[in-house]
CSV table of C-alpha atoms and ligand atoms in Angstrom, one decimal:
chain,number,residue,atom,x,y,z
A,1,UNK,CA,13.6,-8.8,-37.8
A,2,UNK,CA,10.0,-9.4,-39.1
A,3,UNK,CA,8.1,-6.6,-39.7
A,4,UNK,CA,4.4,-6.1,-39.5
A,5,UNK,CA,1.6,-4.0,-39.7
A,6,UNK,CA,0.2,-1.3,-37.1
A,7,UNK,CA,-3.2,-2.0,-38.3
A,8,UNK,CA,-3.7,2.1,-38.4
A,9,UNK,CA,-4.1,3.2,-42.6
A,10,UNK,CA,-1.0,4.3,-43.2
A,11,UNK,CA,1.7,4.3,-41.1
A,12,UNK,CA,3.6,1.7,-42.4
A,13,UNK,CA,5.2,4.0,-44.6
A,14,UNK,CA,6.4,6.1,-41.9
A,15,UNK,CA,8.1,3.0,-40.7
A,16,UNK,CA,9.3,1.7,-44.1
A,17,UNK,CA,6.3,-1.6,-44.0
A,18,UNK,CA,5.6,-2.4,-40.5
A,19,UNK,CA,6.7,-2.0,-36.6
A,20,UNK,CA,9.1,-5.0,-35.4
A,21,UNK,CA,7.1,-7.5,-34.3
A,22,UNK,CA,7.5,-8.4,-31.1
A,23,UNK,CA,8.1,-5.1,-29.5
A,24,UNK,CA,6.6,-2.7,-27.8
A,25,UNK,CA,4.7,0.6,-28.8
A,26,UNK,CA,3.6,3.5,-26.1
A,27,UNK,CA,0.8,5.4,-28.0
A,28,UNK,CA,1.0,9.3,-26.7
A,29,UNK,CA,-1.3,12.2,-26.8
A,30,UNK,CA,-3.5,14.9,-25.6
A,31,UNK,CA,-6.9,14.4,-24.5
A,32,UNK,CA,-9.3,13.8,-27.7
A,33,UNK,CA,-5.6,13.3,-29.6
A,34,UNK,CA,-6.9,9.7,-31.0
A,35,UNK,CA,-4.9,6.2,-28.7
A,36,UNK,CA,-7.9,4.8,-27.6
A,37,UNK,CA,-8.9,4.3,-32.1
A,38,UNK,CA,-5.4,4.4,-32.1
A,39,UNK,CA,-5.3,1.0,-30.2
A,40,UNK,CA,-8.7,-0.2,-31.2
A,41,UNK,CA,-7.1,-0.3,-35.2
A,42,UNK,CA,-4.1,-2.6,-34.2
A,43,UNK,CA,-5.7,-5.0,-32.1
A,44,UNK,CA,-8.3,-5.5,-35.2
A,45,UNK,CA,-4.9,-6.2,-37.3
A,46,UNK,CA,-4.0,-9.5,-35.1
A,47,UNK,CA,-7.8,-10.1,-35.6
A,48,UNK,CA,-8.5,-9.5,-39.6
A,49,UNK,CA,-4.9,-11.8,-40.1
A,50,UNK,CA,-6.6,-14.8,-37.3
A,51,UNK,CA,-4.1,-14.0,-34.0
A,52,UNK,CA,-5.9,-13.7,-30.8
A,53,UNK,CA,-5.6,-10.7,-29.1
A,54,UNK,CA,-6.3,-8.8,-25.2
A,55,UNK,CA,-7.0,-5.1,-25.0
A,56,UNK,CA,-7.3,-4.0,-21.3
A,57,UNK,CA,-9.4,-0.4,-20.7
A,58,UNK,CA,-9.0,1.4,-18.3
A,59,UNK,CA,-11.4,4.3,-19.4
A,60,UNK,CA,-14.8,2.4,-20.6
A,61,UNK,CA,-16.7,0.2,-19.5
A,62,UNK,CA,-16.4,-2.3,-22.4
A,63,UNK,CA,-19.7,-2.5,-23.6
A,64,UNK,CA,-20.1,1.8,-24.5
A,65,UNK,CA,-15.5,1.3,-26.2
A,66,UNK,CA,-17.7,-1.1,-28.3
A,67,UNK,CA,-21.2,0.6,-29.1
A,68,UNK,CA,-18.0,4.0,-29.3
A,69,UNK,CA,-16.2,1.7,-31.7
A,70,UNK,CA,-18.8,0.4,-34.3
A,71,UNK,CA,-19.8,3.3,-34.8
A,72,UNK,CA,-16.7,3.9,-37.2
A,73,UNK,CA,-17.7,0.0,-38.5
A,74,UNK,CA,-15.5,-1.9,-36.1
A,75,UNK,CA,-17.1,-4.9,-35.1
A,76,UNK,CA,-15.1,-7.3,-32.3
A,77,UNK,CA,-18.7,-9.5,-31.1
A,78,UNK,CA,-18.2,-12.4,-32.5
A,79,UNK,CA,-13.9,-12.2,-32.5
A,80,UNK,CA,-15.0,-12.4,-28.6
A,81,UNK,CA,-17.5,-14.8,-29.0
A,82,UNK,CA,-15.9,-16.9,-30.3
A,83,UNK,CA,-12.7,-17.0,-27.5
A,84,UNK,CA,-10.2,-14.4,-30.2
A,85,UNK,CA,-10.4,-11.3,-28.2
A,86,UNK,CA,-10.8,-9.9,-24.0
A,87,UNK,CA,-11.8,-7.3,-23.7
A,88,UNK,CA,-10.8,-6.4,-19.5
A,89,UNK,CA,-13.3,-3.2,-18.9
A,90,UNK,CA,-13.3,-1.3,-16.3
A,91,UNK,CA,-13.4,2.1,-15.1
A,92,UNK,CA,-10.9,3.0,-13.3
A,93,UNK,CA,-12.3,4.2,-9.9
A,94,UNK,CA,-13.9,-0.1,-9.5
A,95,UNK,CA,-10.3,-0.7,-10.6
A,96,UNK,CA,-8.7,1.5,-7.5
A,97,UNK,CA,-11.3,-0.2,-4.9
A,98,UNK,CA,-11.1,-3.8,-6.3
A,99,UNK,CA,-7.7,-3.6,-5.4
A,100,UNK,CA,-7.1,-1.5,-2.9
A,101,UNK,CA,-10.0,-4.3,-0.6
A,102,UNK,CA,-7.2,-7.1,-1.9
A,103,UNK,CA,-4.5,-5.8,-0.8
A,104,UNK,CA,-2.4,-7.0,-4.1
A,105,UNK,CA,0.5,-5.8,-4.8
A,106,UNK,CA,2.5,-4.8,-8.3
A,107,UNK,CA,3.1,-8.4,-9.0
A,108,UNK,CA,-0.4,-9.8,-9.0
A,109,UNK,CA,-1.8,-7.4,-11.7
A,110,UNK,CA,1.1,-8.5,-14.0
A,111,UNK,CA,0.6,-12.0,-13.0
A,112,UNK,CA,-3.1,-11.8,-13.9
A,113,UNK,CA,-2.7,-10.4,-17.5
A,114,UNK,CA,0.4,-13.0,-18.0
A,115,UNK,CA,-2.6,-14.7,-17.3
A,116,UNK,CA,-5.0,-14.0,-19.6
A,117,UNK,CA,-2.7,-13.4,-22.6
A,118,UNK,CA,-1.0,-17.0,-22.2
A,119,UNK,CA,-5.3,-18.9,-21.8
A,120,UNK,CA,-5.7,-16.6,-25.3
A,121,UNK,CA,-2.6,-17.5,-26.9
A,122,UNK,CA,-2.2,-13.6,-27.5
A,123,UNK,CA,0.0,-11.8,-30.0
A,124,UNK,CA,-1.1,-8.9,-29.7
A,125,UNK,CA,-1.7,-6.6,-26.3
A,126,UNK,CA,-3.1,-2.9,-26.0
A,127,UNK,CA,-3.2,-1.4,-22.5
A,128,UNK,CA,-5.6,1.6,-22.5
A,129,UNK,CA,-3.7,3.2,-20.8
A,130,UNK,CA,-1.2,2.4,-18.9
A,131,UNK,CA,-0.9,5.3,-16.5
A,132,UNK,CA,-3.4,4.6,-15.0
A,133,UNK,CA,-2.8,1.2,-14.7
A,134,UNK,CA,0.0,3.0,-12.8
A,135,UNK,CA,-2.1,4.6,-11.2
A,136,UNK,CA,-3.4,2.1,-9.1
A,137,UNK,CA,0.2,1.8,-7.5
A,138,UNK,CA,1.0,5.5,-5.0
A,139,UNK,CA,4.6,4.7,-5.2
A,140,UNK,CA,6.5,6.3,-7.0
A,141,UNK,CA,9.0,3.7,-7.7
A,142,UNK,CA,6.1,0.8,-7.3
A,143,UNK,CA,5.3,2.2,-10.7
A,144,UNK,CA,8.6,2.3,-12.9
A,145,UNK,CA,9.4,-1.3,-11.8
A,146,UNK,CA,5.4,-2.2,-13.0
A,147,UNK,CA,5.9,-0.7,-16.4
A,148,UNK,CA,9.3,-2.4,-16.6
A,149,UNK,CA,8.3,-6.1,-15.0
A,150,UNK,CA,5.4,-6.4,-17.2
A,151,UNK,CA,6.6,-5.1,-20.5
A,152,UNK,CA,9.5,-7.7,-19.6
A,153,UNK,CA,7.0,-10.3,-19.3
A,154,UNK,CA,4.2,-9.2,-21.8
A,155,UNK,CA,7.2,-10.2,-24.4
A,156,UNK,CA,8.4,-12.8,-23.3
A,157,UNK,CA,5.1,-14.5,-24.3
A,158,UNK,CA,5.9,-13.6,-27.7
A,159,UNK,CA,3.3,-11.0,-27.9
A,160,UNK,CA,3.6,-7.1,-29.7
A,161,UNK,CA,2.3,-4.7,-27.3
A,162,UNK,CA,0.6,-1.3,-27.7
A,163,UNK,CA,0.4,0.8,-24.9
A,164,UNK,CA,-1.6,3.8,-25.0
A,165,UNK,CA,-0.7,7.0,-22.4
A,166,UNK,CA,-1.9,10.5,-21.4
A,167,UNK,CA,0.4,13.8,-21.9
A,168,UNK,CA,-1.5,16.4,-20.0
A,169,UNK,CA,-2.0,19.6,-21.9
A,170,UNK,CA,0.3,22.7,-23.0
A,171,UNK,CA,3.8,20.7,-21.7
A,172,UNK,CA,6.4,19.2,-23.9
A,173,UNK,CA,5.6,16.0,-21.9
A,174,UNK,CA,5.3,12.7,-24.2
A,175,UNK,CA,4.1,10.4,-21.3
A,176,UNK,CA,2.4,11.1,-18.0
A,177,UNK,CA,4.9,9.9,-15.7
A,178,UNK,CA,7.9,10.6,-17.6
A,179,UNK,CA,9.1,7.0,-17.4
A,180,UNK,CA,7.3,5.7,-19.6
A,181,UNK,CA,9.4,6.6,-23.3
A,182,UNK,CA,12.4,4.8,-21.6
A,183,UNK,CA,10.6,1.0,-21.2
A,184,UNK,CA,8.7,1.1,-24.8
A,185,UNK,CA,10.6,-0.1,-28.0
A,186,UNK,CA,8.5,3.0,-29.7
A,187,UNK,CA,7.0,5.7,-29.3
A,188,UNK,CA,4.1,7.6,-31.0
A,189,UNK,CA,3.1,11.1,-30.9
A,190,UNK,CA,-0.9,11.9,-31.5
A,191,UNK,CA,-1.6,15.6,-30.8
A,192,UNK,CA,-5.0,17.4,-32.0
A,193,UNK,CA,-5.2,20.9,-31.9
A,194,UNK,CA,-7.2,23.5,-32.5
A,195,UNK,CA,-5.6,27.2,-34.9
A,196,UNK,CA,-6.8,30.3,-34.2
A,197,UNK,CA,-10.5,29.9,-36.2
A,198,UNK,CA,-10.7,26.2,-34.2
A,199,UNK,CA,-10.1,24.1,-37.1
A,200,UNK,CA,-8.6,21.0,-35.6
A,201,UNK,CA,-5.6,19.6,-36.6
A,202,UNK,CA,-4.4,16.4,-35.8
A,203,UNK,CA,-1.0,14.7,-36.3
A,204,UNK,CA,1.2,11.9,-35.7
A,205,UNK,CA,5.1,11.4,-35.4
A,206,UNK,CA,7.4,8.7,-34.5
A,207,UNK,CA,9.7,9.8,-32.1
A,208,UNK,CA,11.5,6.4,-31.5
A,209,UNK,CA,11.5,2.7,-33.0
A,210,UNK,CA,13.8,0.6,-32.0
A,211,UNK,CA,15.3,-2.2,-34.2
A,212,UNK,CA,13.2,-0.2,-37.7
A,213,UNK,CA,14.1,2.7,-39.7
A,214,UNK,CA,11.2,5.5,-40.0
A,215,UNK,CA,10.4,8.3,-40.8
A,216,UNK,CA,10.6,11.8,-39.4
A,217,UNK,CA,8.3,14.9,-38.9
A,218,UNK,CA,4.7,14.5,-37.8
A,219,UNK,CA,2.2,14.0,-40.2
A,220,UNK,CA,-1.5,14.3,-40.6
A,221,UNK,CA,-4.0,12.8,-39.2
A,222,UNK,CA,-7.5,11.7,-40.1
A,223,UNK,CA,-10.0,10.8,-37.9
A,224,UNK,CA,-13.4,9.9,-39.6
A,225,UNK,CA,-16.4,7.1,-38.8
A,226,UNK,CA,-14.3,5.1,-41.3
A,227,UNK,CA,-11.6,4.8,-38.5
A,228,UNK,CA,-8.4,6.3,-38.5
A,229,UNK,CA,-5.5,7.4,-41.3
A,230,UNK,CA,-1.9,8.9,-41.9
A,231,UNK,CA,-2.3,11.2,-44.7
A,232,UNK,CA,1.1,10.7,-45.9
A,233,UNK,CA,2.1,9.6,-49.6
B,301,ATP,N1,-17.9,7.6,-35.8
B,301,ATP,C1,-16.0,8.5,-35.1
B,301,ATP,N2,-16.7,9.4,-36.7
B,301,ATP,C2,-15.6,10.7,-36.4
B,301,ATP,N3,-14.7,10.8,-36.0
B,301,ATP,C3,-14.8,10.2,-34.5
B,301,ATP,C4,-15.6,9.0,-34.1
B,301,ATP,N4,-15.1,8.2,-33.5
B,301,ATP,C5,-14.3,9.5,-32.8
B,301,ATP,N5,-14.2,10.1,-33.6
B,301,ATP,C6,-13.1,11.6,-33.5
B,301,ATP,O1,-11.6,10.4,-32.6
B,301,ATP,C7,-11.8,11.5,-31.6
B,301,ATP,C8,-11.8,10.6,-30.1
B,301,ATP,O2,-10.9,9.3,-30.3
B,301,ATP,P1,-10.0,9.2,-28.9
B,301,ATP,O3,-10.9,8.1,-28.6
B,301,ATP,O4,-9.3,8.1,-29.4
B,301,ATP,O5,-9.0,10.0,-28.4
B,301,ATP,P2,-8.1,9.7,-27.3
B,301,ATP,O6,-7.2,9.8,-27.6
B,301,ATP,O7,-8.2,8.0,-26.7
B,301,ATP,O8,-9.1,10.3,-26.3
B,301,ATP,P3,-9.3,10.7,-24.6
B,301,ATP,O9,-8.1,11.4,-23.8
B,301,ATP,O10,-10.7,10.9,-24.2
B,301,ATP,O11,-9.3,9.0,-24.1
B,301,ATP,C9,-13.5,12.2,-31.1
B,301,ATP,O12,-13.2,13.3,-30.5
B,301,ATP,C10,-13.8,12.1,-33.0
B,301,ATP,O13,-13.1,13.4,-32.9
B,302,MG,MG1,-9.4,7.2,-25.0
């Protein structure tokens, strides 16, 4: 199986040489743990390798996201202009209104995403966050089926896929709904915790990666104006 760089400095060493191409990963974490930054590096890695990519943001408007990323030296404008990157952005409330207005079902949503991927011949897709995407639907069965089907369809297109996932604070959960981790091939858990002196500690742990060995345990993670880096030698 071909292994490819994830895009975050230091993480490929934890995966003993990168992640298997065409697999899907869930990047879970609490508030401010670094999920969006991780996903952005993942997409930038595709662009660096002259591959097309799709970024779906349900948390931030496209313009705001791009401004935030510029602060850490990630510039996507030219890639978007050249048609190599498609950023689909919008806040959850407006997407929810649109979905209700159109009386859309999960199959419609999946089809729309797959069409964008096909149009671009995208090799990487990031969805930030998958729990918000699934929250467009009220029924638990539809949410789970939607995720399984979406993941299946994207992998059928030959994409390597990253989903970010929020986790409730102060719980041992590794996803929002409790089923997301079973759908994907790999799970990366990001954590941000403050110690008793209010100093923040960030870490990453690979919980699973089908088709690849990996280091076990938590490793320190740093986010600066130069981006994200796993501190591991
Ligand atoms: N330019 C920067 N320089 C230094 N640190 C930064 C910079 N940009 C972001 N950060 C750090 O990264 C954190 C945000 O990371 P990110 O947005 O990826 O978290 P998240 O897990 O997606 O959060 P949320 O749950 O709110 O979506 C900020 O709170 C800040 O600590
Ligand atoms: Mg985020």
